[in-house]
Coordinates of C-alpha atoms in Angstrom, one line a residue:
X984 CA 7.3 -2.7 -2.1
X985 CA 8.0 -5.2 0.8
X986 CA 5.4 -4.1 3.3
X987 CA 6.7 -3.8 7.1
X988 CA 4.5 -3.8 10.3
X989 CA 5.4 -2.6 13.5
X990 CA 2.1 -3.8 14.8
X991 CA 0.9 -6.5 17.0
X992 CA -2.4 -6.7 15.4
X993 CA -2.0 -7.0 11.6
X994 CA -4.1 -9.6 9.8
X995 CA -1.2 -11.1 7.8
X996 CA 1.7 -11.2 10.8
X997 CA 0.3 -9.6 13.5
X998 CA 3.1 -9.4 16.6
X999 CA 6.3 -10.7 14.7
X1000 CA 8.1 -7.1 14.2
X1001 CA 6.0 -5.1 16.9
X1002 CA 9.8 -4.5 18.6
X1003 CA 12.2 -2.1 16.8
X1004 CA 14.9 -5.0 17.0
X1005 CA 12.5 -7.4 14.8
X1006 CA 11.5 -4.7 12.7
X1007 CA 14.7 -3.7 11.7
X1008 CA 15.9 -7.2 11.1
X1009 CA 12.6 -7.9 9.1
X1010 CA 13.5 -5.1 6.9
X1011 CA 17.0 -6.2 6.2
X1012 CA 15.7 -8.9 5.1
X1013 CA 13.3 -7.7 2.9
X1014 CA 16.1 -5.6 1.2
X1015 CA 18.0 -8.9 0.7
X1016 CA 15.3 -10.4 -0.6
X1017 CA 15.0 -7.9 -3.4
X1018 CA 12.5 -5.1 -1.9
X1019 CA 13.2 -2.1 -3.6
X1020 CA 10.9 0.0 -1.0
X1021 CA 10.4 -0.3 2.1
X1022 CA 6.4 0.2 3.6
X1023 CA 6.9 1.2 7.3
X1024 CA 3.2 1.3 8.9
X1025 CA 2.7 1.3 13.0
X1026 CA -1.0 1.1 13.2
X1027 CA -3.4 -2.0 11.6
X1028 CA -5.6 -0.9 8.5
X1029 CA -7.3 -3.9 8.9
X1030 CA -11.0 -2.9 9.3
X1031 CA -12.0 -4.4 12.2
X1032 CA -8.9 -2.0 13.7
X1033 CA -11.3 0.9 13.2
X1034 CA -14.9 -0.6 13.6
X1035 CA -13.4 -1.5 17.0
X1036 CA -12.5 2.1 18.4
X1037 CA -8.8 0.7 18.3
X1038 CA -7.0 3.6 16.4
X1039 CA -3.7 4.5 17.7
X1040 CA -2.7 7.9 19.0
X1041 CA -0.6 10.4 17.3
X1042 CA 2.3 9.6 20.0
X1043 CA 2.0 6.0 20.1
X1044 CA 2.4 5.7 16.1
X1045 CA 5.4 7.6 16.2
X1046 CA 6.9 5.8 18.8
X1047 CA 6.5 2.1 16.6
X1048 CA 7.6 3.9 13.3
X1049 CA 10.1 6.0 13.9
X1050 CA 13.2 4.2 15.2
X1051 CA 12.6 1.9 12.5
X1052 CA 12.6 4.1 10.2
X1053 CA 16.0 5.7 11.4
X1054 CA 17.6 2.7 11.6
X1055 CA 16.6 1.6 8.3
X1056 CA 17.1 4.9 6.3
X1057 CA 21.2 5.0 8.4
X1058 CA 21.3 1.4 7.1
X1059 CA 20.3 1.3 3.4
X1060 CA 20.3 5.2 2.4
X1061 CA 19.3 4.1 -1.3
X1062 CA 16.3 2.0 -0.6
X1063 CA 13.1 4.3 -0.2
X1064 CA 10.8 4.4 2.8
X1065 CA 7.8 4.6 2.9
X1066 CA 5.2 5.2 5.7
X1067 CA 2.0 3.8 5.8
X1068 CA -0.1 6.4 7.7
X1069 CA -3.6 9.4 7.2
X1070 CA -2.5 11.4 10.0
X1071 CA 0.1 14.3 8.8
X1072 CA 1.6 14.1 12.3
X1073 CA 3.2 10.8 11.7
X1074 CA 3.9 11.2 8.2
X1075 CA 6.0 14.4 9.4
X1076 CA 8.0 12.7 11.9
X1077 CA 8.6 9.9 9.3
X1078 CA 9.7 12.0 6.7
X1079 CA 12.0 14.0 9.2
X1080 CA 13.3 10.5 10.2
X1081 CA 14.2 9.4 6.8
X1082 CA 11.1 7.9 5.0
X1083 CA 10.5 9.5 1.5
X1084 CA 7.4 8.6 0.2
X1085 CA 3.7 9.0 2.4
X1086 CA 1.0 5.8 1.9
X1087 CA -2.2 7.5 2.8
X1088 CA -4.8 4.9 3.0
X1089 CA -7.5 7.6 3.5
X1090 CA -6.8 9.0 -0.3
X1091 CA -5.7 12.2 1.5
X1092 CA -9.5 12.8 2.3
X1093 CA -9.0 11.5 6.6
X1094 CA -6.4 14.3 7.6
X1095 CA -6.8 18.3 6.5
X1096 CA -3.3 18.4 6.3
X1097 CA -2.0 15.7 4.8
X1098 CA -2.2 17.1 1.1
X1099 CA -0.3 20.5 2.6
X1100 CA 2.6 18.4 4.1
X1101 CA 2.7 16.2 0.6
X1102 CA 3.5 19.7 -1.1
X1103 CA 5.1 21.2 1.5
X1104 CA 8.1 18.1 1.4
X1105 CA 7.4 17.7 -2.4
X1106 CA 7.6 14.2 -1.5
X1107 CA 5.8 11.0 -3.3
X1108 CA 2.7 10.4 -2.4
X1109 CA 0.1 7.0 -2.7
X1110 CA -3.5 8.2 -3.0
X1111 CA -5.6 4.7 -2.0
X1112 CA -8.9 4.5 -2.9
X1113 CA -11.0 3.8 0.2
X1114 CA -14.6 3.5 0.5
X1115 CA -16.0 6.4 3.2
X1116 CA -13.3 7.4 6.4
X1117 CA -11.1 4.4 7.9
X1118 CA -13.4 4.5 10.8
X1119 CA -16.4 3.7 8.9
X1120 CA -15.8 1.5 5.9
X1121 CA -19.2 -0.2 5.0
X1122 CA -19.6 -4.0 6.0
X1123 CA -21.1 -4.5 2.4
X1124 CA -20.1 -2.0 0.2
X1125 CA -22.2 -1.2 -2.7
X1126 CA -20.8 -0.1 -5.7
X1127 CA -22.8 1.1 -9.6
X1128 CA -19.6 -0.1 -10.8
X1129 CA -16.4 -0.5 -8.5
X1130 CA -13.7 0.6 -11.3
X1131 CA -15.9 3.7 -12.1
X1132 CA -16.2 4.9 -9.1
X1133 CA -12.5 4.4 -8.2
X1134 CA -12.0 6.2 -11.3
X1135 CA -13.7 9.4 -10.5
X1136 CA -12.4 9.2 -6.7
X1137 CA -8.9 9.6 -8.5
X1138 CA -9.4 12.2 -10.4
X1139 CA -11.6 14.0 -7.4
X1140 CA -8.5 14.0 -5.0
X1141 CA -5.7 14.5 -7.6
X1142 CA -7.4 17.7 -8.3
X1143 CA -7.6 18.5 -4.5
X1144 CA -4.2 17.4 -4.5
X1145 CA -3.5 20.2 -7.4
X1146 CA -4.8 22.8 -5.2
X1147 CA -3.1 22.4 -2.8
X1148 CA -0.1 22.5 -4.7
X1149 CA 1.3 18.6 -5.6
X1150 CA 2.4 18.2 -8.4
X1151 CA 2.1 15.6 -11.1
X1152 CA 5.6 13.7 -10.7
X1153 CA 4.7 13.2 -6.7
X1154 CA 1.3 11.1 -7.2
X1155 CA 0.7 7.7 -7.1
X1156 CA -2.5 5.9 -7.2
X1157 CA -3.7 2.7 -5.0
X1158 CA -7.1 0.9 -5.9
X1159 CA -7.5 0.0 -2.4
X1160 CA -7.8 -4.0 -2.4
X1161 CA -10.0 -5.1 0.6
X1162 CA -10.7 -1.7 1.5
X1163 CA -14.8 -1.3 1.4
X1164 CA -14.5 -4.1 -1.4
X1165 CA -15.9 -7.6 -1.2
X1166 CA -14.2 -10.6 -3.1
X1167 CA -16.2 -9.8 -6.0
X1168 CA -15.1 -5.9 -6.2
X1169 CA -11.7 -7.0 -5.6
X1170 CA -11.8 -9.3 -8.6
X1171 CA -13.4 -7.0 -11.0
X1172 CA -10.5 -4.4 -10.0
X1173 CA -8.1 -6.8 -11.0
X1174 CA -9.4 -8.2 -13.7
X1175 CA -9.9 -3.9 -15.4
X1176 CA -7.3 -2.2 -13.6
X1177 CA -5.9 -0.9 -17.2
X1178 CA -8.3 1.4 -16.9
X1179 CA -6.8 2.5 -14.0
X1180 CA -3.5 2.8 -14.9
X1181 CA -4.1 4.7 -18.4
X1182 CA -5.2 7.2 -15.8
X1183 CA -1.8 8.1 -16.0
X1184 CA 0.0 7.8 -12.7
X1185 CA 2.0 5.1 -11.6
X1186 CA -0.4 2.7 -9.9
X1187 CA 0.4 0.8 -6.7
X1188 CA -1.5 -2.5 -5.7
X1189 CA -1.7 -4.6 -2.7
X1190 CA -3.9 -7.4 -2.8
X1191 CA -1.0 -9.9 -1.1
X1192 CA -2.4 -12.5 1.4
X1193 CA -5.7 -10.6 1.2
X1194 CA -8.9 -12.3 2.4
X1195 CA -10.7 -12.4 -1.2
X1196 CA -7.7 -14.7 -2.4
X1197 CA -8.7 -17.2 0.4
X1198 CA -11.7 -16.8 -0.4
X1199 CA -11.4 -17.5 -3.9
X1200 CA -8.9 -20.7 -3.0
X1201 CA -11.0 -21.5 0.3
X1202 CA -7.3 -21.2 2.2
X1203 CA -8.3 -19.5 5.4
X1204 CA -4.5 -18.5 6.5
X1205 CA -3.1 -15.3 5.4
X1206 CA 0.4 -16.9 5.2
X1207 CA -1.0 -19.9 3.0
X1208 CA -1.9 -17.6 -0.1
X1209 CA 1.3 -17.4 -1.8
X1210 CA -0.1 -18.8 -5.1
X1211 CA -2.8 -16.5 -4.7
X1212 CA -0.9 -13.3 -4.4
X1213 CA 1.6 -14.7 -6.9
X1214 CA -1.2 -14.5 -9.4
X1215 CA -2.3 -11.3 -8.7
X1216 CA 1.2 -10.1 -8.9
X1217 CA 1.8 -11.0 -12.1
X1218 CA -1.9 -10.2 -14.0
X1219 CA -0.9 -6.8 -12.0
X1220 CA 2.1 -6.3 -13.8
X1221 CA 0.5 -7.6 -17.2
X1222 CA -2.3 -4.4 -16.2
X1223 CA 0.0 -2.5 -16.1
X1224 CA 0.4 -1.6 -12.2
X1225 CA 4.2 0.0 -11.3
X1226 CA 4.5 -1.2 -7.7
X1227 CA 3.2 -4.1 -6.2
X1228 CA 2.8 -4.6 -2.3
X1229 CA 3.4 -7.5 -1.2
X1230 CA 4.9 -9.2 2.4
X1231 CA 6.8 -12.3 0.8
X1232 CA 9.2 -10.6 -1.1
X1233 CA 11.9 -13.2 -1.8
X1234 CA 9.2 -15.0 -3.7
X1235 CA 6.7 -12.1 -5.5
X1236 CA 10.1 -10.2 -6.2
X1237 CA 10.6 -13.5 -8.7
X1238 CA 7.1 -13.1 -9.7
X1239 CA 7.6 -9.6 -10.3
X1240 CA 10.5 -10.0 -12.5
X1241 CA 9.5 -13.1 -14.7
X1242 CA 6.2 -10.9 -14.8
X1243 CA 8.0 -7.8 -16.0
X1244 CA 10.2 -9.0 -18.8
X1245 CA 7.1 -11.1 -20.1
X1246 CA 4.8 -7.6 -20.1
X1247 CA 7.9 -4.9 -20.8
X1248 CA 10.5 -7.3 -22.6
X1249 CA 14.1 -8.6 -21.5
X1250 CA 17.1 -8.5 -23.1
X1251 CA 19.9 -10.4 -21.5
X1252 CA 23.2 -8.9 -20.3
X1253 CA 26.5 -9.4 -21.8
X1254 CA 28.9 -11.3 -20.3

């Protein structure tokens, strides 16, 4: 999943495809570069975004995501889109614009109707894990145990998610790297996310350029921590984990695929 921001604030390349020109170009090549999704998102997740008071409007949002979006889905009608939104609004217009799958980073618990719309489109959905509402993740989260508590958030909203009438082959589940975790949560998710996965969804994980891995490798620029995402790639995939999330595709899609025929075995094609 080759992540795509149409933001001018995001921690890893804040500004370089906040026009729909760059954005569109950016995911070209992301697609060349061997991204088999597409992860559209308009507003920052970053969590200084929301302890600020700098969330975007409903109308704003829409107008950064969805020309990409179009263009993209005219462009390369086999390569899925996603969108990386909470609010149902945007996911709507998204998925009316050509996007396929919804990346909720509020675990479907920010926006009432989120969960509706899901159903409603029978459409893919990524439940994150996230620590209390976008707005107010915890400085220093505290956790009994990080993975267990994921755990039980997962099954919590899947059921929710039953209710309201998604279905099994739509969900995906997202740990939620960074999100209300410090380097030591992050770690710990990492180093058990089996038990995540024999949950028995596809699981999602986007640790790439993350602040724990430059904290771990004291490399204090996002774009600097390819080593460190290539490593969590690949333990990811050796976890178990279906998707990765990542913003240097041409190199993590390498990763990915040395990573995969290790963990899920090769067998070379004739001639």
């Amino acid at each position: 999943m080759g992540v795509l921001n149409v933001t001018p604030d995001s921690f890893s390349d804040g500004g370089l495809y906040a026009t729909t020109e760059s954005a569109v170009e950016c995911g070209r090549r992301l697609v060349a570069e061997g991204a088999d999704i597409l992860d559209v998102g308009g507003e920052s997740t970053r969590p200084a975004t929301f302890q600020d008071g700098l969330t975007l409007d409903v109308e704003e949002e829409i107008g950064r995501v969805l020309p990409v979006i179009r263009a993209l889905s005219a462009e390369f009608p086999t390569v899925p889109i996603s969108i990386d939104t909470y609010k149902s609004a945007v996911a709507a217009a998204a998925l009316d614009g050509g996007a396929t799958i919804v990346n909720d980073i509020s675990g479907l618990t920010y926006d009432p109707g989120m969960a509706a719309l899901v159903a409603a489109r029978k459409c893919p959905v990524v439940i994150m894990h996230i620590l209390g509402q976008p707005k107010d993740i915890p400085a220093e989260p505290v956790y009994d145990d990080v993975v267990t508590s994921i755990a039980e958030f997962f099954h919590r909203q899947i059921e929710y998610a039953y209710r309201l009438g998604v279905r099994d082959n739509q969900i995906l589940l997202d740990p939620g790297i960074g999100f209300g975790k410090n380097a030591s949560h992050n770690l710990e998710i990492l180093r058990r996310l089996k038990e995540l996965t024999d949950i028995g969804y596809p699981v999602v994980v986007g640790a790439s350029r993350k602040r724990f891995i430059g904290k771990v490798l004291n490399i204090s620029d996002p774009l600097d921590r390819l080593e460190g995402t290539a490593a969590t790639v690949a333990l990811s995939i050796a976890s178990g984990a279906s998707i990765v999330r990542v913003h240097d595709v041409k190199q993590m899609s390498r990763v990915a695929k040395m990573a995969d025929a290790v963990v899920r075995g090769w067998v070379e094609e004739e001639s």
